[in-house]
XYZ file of N, CA and C in Angstrom:
336
model
N 0.820 -1.194 0.000
C 0.000 0.000 0.000
C 0.868 1.263 0.000
N 1.960 1.240 0.781
C 2.854 2.393 0.826
C 3.536 2.594 -0.515
N 3.794 1.505 -1.222
C 4.428 1.606 -2.532
C 3.525 2.338 -3.520
N 2.247 2.028 -3.507
C 1.298 2.687 -4.409
C 1.211 4.174 -4.094
N 1.157 4.514 -2.819
C 1.108 5.922 -2.425
C 2.385 6.643 -2.848
N 3.529 5.973 -2.712
C 4.794 6.560 -3.132
C 4.812 6.809 -4.637
N 4.352 5.829 -5.391
C 4.324 5.968 -6.852
C 3.385 7.095 -7.261
N 2.225 7.174 -6.626
C 1.288 8.270 -6.931
C 1.920 9.625 -6.626
N 2.578 9.723 -5.500
C 3.233 10.980 -5.139
C 4.340 11.342 -6.110
N 5.131 10.350 -6.490
C 6.215 10.597 -7.439
C 5.665 11.025 -8.787
N 4.586 10.388 -9.235
C 3.965 10.760 -10.514
C 3.403 12.172 -10.454
N 2.797 12.520 -9.335
C 2.258 13.877 -9.178
C 3.370 14.910 -9.246
N 4.465 14.641 -8.568
C 5.598 15.560 -8.591
C 6.163 15.670 -10.000
N 6.264 14.533 -10.688
C 6.782 14.546 -12.055
C 5.878 15.358 -12.974
N 4.564 15.197 -12.829
C 3.624 15.944 -13.675
C 3.727 17.446 -13.427
N 3.826 17.840 -12.171
C 3.937 19.266 -11.851
C 5.251 19.818 -12.398
N 6.329 19.080 -12.211
C 7.624 19.513 -12.736
C 7.585 19.633 -14.242
N 6.973 18.654 -14.884
C 6.849 18.654 -16.337
C 6.036 19.858 -16.808
N 4.938 20.140 -16.116
C 4.092 21.275 -16.492
C 4.830 22.600 -16.294
N 5.572 22.717 -15.200
C 6.311 23.948 -14.958
C 7.423 24.144 -15.978
N 8.104 23.076 -16.352
C 9.157 23.214 -17.354
C 8.574 23.532 -18.718
N 7.359 23.075 -18.970
C 6.712 23.356 -20.251
C 6.433 24.845 -20.399
N 6.026 25.478 -19.320
C 5.733 26.902 -19.404
C 7.005 27.722 -19.483
N 8.125 27.150 -19.055
C 9.393 27.872 -19.111
C 10.036 27.799 -20.493
N 9.634 26.822 -21.306
C 10.212 26.686 -22.631
C 9.654 27.756 -23.554
N 10.504 28.237 -24.436
C 10.052 29.196 -25.432
C 10.428 28.688 -26.803
N 9.618 29.038 -27.767
C 9.874 28.634 -29.145
C 9.338 29.716 -30.056
N 9.978 29.914 -31.179
C 9.552 30.936 -32.114
C 8.310 30.558 -32.884
N 7.826 29.345 -32.741
C 6.706 28.900 -33.566
C 5.352 29.358 -33.044
N 5.181 29.478 -31.753
C 3.891 29.875 -31.196
C 3.834 31.393 -31.055
N 2.666 31.983 -31.218
C 2.547 33.429 -31.082
C 2.762 33.864 -29.643
N 3.123 35.109 -29.425
C 3.351 35.591 -28.066
C 2.072 35.560 -27.240
N 2.243 35.370 -25.947
C 1.096 35.261 -25.055
C 0.619 36.621 -24.550
N 1.193 37.699 -25.029
C 0.879 39.019 -24.497
C -0.572 39.427 -24.719
N -1.238 38.863 -25.715
C -2.618 39.243 -25.984
C -3.630 38.339 -25.288
N -3.163 37.390 -24.474
C -4.060 36.469 -23.789
C -4.565 37.065 -22.485
N -5.785 36.693 -22.117
C -6.292 37.031 -20.795
C -5.781 35.990 -19.821
N -5.938 36.237 -18.523
C -5.489 35.283 -17.514
C -6.225 33.953 -17.663
N -7.520 34.000 -17.946
C -8.294 32.774 -18.125
C -7.811 31.961 -19.316
N -7.502 32.638 -20.411
C -6.997 31.935 -21.589
C -5.644 31.299 -21.285
N -4.803 32.012 -20.549
C -3.482 31.483 -20.222
C -3.608 30.221 -19.364
N -4.501 30.233 -18.376
C -4.707 29.065 -17.534
C -5.274 27.902 -18.343
N -6.251 28.185 -19.218
C -6.817 27.142 -20.062
C -5.749 26.550 -20.978
N -4.918 27.393 -21.565
C -3.859 26.920 -22.449
C -2.845 26.072 -21.682
N -2.534 26.468 -20.466
C -1.623 25.678 -19.641
C -2.191 24.302 -19.327
N -3.477 24.256 -19.062
C -4.143 22.979 -18.797
C -4.111 22.097 -20.033
N -4.404 22.679 -21.185
C -4.380 21.921 -22.440
C -2.976 21.389 -22.700
N -1.963 22.245 -22.521
C -0.579 21.824 -22.742
C -0.228 20.641 -21.852
N -0.593 20.720 -20.585
C -0.294 19.642 -19.646
C -0.991 18.346 -20.056
N -2.265 18.446 -20.462
C -3.007 17.252 -20.881
C -2.406 16.639 -22.137
N -2.026 17.475 -23.090
C -1.426 16.966 -24.329
C -0.113 16.251 -24.010
N 0.734 16.861 -23.184
C 2.009 16.239 -22.827
C 1.792 14.902 -22.124
N 0.853 14.866 -21.196
C 0.570 13.618 -20.482
C 0.079 12.540 -21.443
N -0.816 12.917 -22.360
C -1.336 11.939 -23.322
C -0.254 11.463 -24.284
N 0.651 12.352 -24.667
C 1.756 11.944 -25.545
C 2.695 10.969 -24.839
N 2.928 11.206 -23.558
C 3.815 10.315 -22.804
C 3.220 8.921 -22.627
N 1.901 8.845 -22.534
C 1.258 7.552 -22.310
C 0.788 6.884 -23.598
N 0.848 7.599 -24.707
C 0.387 7.026 -25.984
C 1.330 5.921 -26.440
N 0.771 4.779 -26.731
C 1.581 3.646 -27.174
C 2.027 3.793 -28.627
N 1.330 4.614 -29.395
C 1.651 4.757 -30.821
C 2.550 5.961 -31.109
N 3.071 6.631 -30.087
C 4.004 7.746 -30.265
C 5.296 7.385 -29.540
N 6.378 7.289 -30.293
C 7.645 6.810 -29.730
C 8.687 7.926 -29.619
N 8.344 9.030 -28.990
C 9.330 10.086 -28.814
C 9.047 10.885 -27.558
N 10.102 11.156 -26.824
C 10.004 12.037 -25.662
C 10.567 13.407 -26.007
N 10.874 13.628 -27.290
C 11.486 14.881 -27.742
C 10.460 15.769 -28.433
N 9.264 15.834 -27.873
C 8.201 16.656 -28.448
C 7.929 17.810 -27.492
N 8.020 19.023 -28.005
C 7.677 20.213 -27.233
C 6.246 20.611 -27.591
N 5.503 21.029 -26.584
C 4.105 21.384 -26.766
C 3.889 22.795 -26.243
N 3.258 23.628 -27.057
C 2.854 24.971 -26.643
C 1.415 25.174 -27.086
N 0.667 25.926 -26.296
C -0.730 26.187 -26.629
C -1.008 27.674 -26.511
N -1.649 28.233 -27.514
C -2.091 29.629 -27.497
C -3.502 29.678 -28.053
N -4.419 30.153 -27.214
C -5.829 30.306 -27.606
C -6.405 29.002 -28.161
N -6.051 27.890 -27.530
C -6.591 26.589 -27.906
C -5.881 25.901 -29.053
N -4.942 26.597 -29.703
C -4.177 26.005 -30.804
C -2.899 25.414 -30.213
N -2.653 24.132 -30.495
C -1.484 23.431 -29.968
C -0.400 23.382 -31.037
N 0.806 23.812 -30.672
C 1.969 23.729 -31.562
C 2.833 22.576 -31.083
N 3.110 21.628 -31.971
C 4.014 20.523 -31.672
C 5.321 20.778 -32.406
N 6.434 20.685 -31.692
C 7.738 20.824 -32.323
C 8.696 19.831 -31.691
N 9.803 19.597 -32.362
C 10.768 18.631 -31.882
C 10.981 17.551 -32.920
N 11.423 16.380 -32.480
C 11.711 15.295 -33.412
C 10.996 14.011 -33.011
N 10.672 13.232 -34.024
C 10.089 11.902 -33.855
C 10.819 10.959 -34.802
N 10.800 9.651 -34.516
C 11.557 8.720 -35.358
C 10.926 8.419 -36.718
N 9.596 8.499 -36.830
C 8.946 8.123 -38.092
C 7.816 9.080 -38.442
N 7.394 8.999 -39.698
C 6.249 9.787 -40.169
C 4.982 9.354 -39.431
N 4.869 8.055 -39.140
C 3.701 7.561 -38.401
C 3.626 8.168 -37.006
N 4.781 8.329 -36.345
C 4.804 8.959 -35.023
C 4.376 10.423 -35.113
N 4.765 11.099 -36.177
C 4.374 12.498 -36.382
C 2.857 12.609 -36.493
N 2.259 11.756 -37.305
C 0.800 11.769 -37.481
C 0.089 11.367 -36.192
N 0.619 10.364 -35.499
C -0.003 9.908 -34.257
C 0.041 10.993 -33.184
N 1.145 11.730 -33.106
C 1.268 12.805 -32.122
C 0.212 13.887 -32.376
N 0.010 14.239 -33.633
C -1.010 15.237 -33.973
C -2.405 14.731 -33.609
N -2.648 13.454 -33.844
C -3.959 12.872 -33.523
C -4.202 12.869 -32.010
N -3.164 12.509 -31.250
C -3.283 12.520 -29.788
C -3.610 13.930 -29.306
N -2.901 14.926 -29.814
C -3.130 16.312 -29.407
C -4.541 16.783 -29.784
N -4.986 16.440 -30.977
C -6.308 16.874 -31.440
C -7.426 16.292 -30.578
N -7.204 15.121 -29.999
C -8.237 14.450 -29.214
C -8.332 14.947 -27.776
N -7.490 15.882 -27.382
C -7.558 16.445 -26.034
C -8.671 17.484 -25.983
N -9.453 17.424 -24.931
C -10.564 18.356 -24.748
C -10.056 19.795 -24.700
N -10.686 20.675 -25.458
C -10.323 22.087 -25.478
C -9.397 22.482 -26.607
N -8.849 21.509 -27.331
C -7.937 21.815 -28.432
C -8.753 22.265 -29.645
N -8.456 23.473 -30.121
C -9.166 24.018 -31.281
C -8.480 23.637 -32.589
N -7.183 23.347 -32.535
C -6.436 22.981 -33.729
C -5.023 22.584 -33.351
N -4.338 21.939 -34.293
C -2.970 21.487 -34.053
C -2.082 21.945 -35.195
N -0.962 22.574 -34.860
C 0.072 22.954 -35.821
C 1.222 21.964 -35.626
N 1.371 21.038 -36.549
C 2.347 19.973 -36.395
C 3.657 20.358 -37.076
N 4.606 20.854 -36.286
C 5.930 21.245 -36.798
C 6.983 20.215 -36.429
N 6.565 18.973 -36.184
C 7.515 17.924 -35.819
C 8.376 17.548 -37.026
N 9.624 17.257 -36.751
C 10.568 16.809 -37.782
C 10.820 15.324 -37.579
N 10.919 14.606 -38.697
C 11.248 13.185 -38.638
C 12.767 13.067 -38.625
N 13.308 12.413 -37.599
C 14.750 12.267 -37.448
C 15.293 11.341 -38.535
N 16.438 11.702 -39.087
C 17.078 10.855 -40.092
C 17.524 9.560 -39.450
N 17.310 8.474 -40.150
C 17.660 7.166 -39.575
C 18.901 6.615 -40.182
């Protein structure tokens, strides 16, 4: 029982750390957040966190090198994936998250 509680706590800490690092990342692909209201910023942060969590647990996406940014419900995916199928699957996972208005898939397929 203590092991399960420990794992839950560790996962919670990892998710919070992951979410905080996501907001600290910057990329030239997403528009600036200066025109967002506080509510939009919180909603976008929630969407980003959900997309990242779903990408990490998706069995059909084989990359941990995906950066996710959200502005006004639009999700920008950037980074690298091993195959074209992983690129398409990542976009599908992001699109299926509640609140996502659209997906801009800027993922690059890594040379093999």
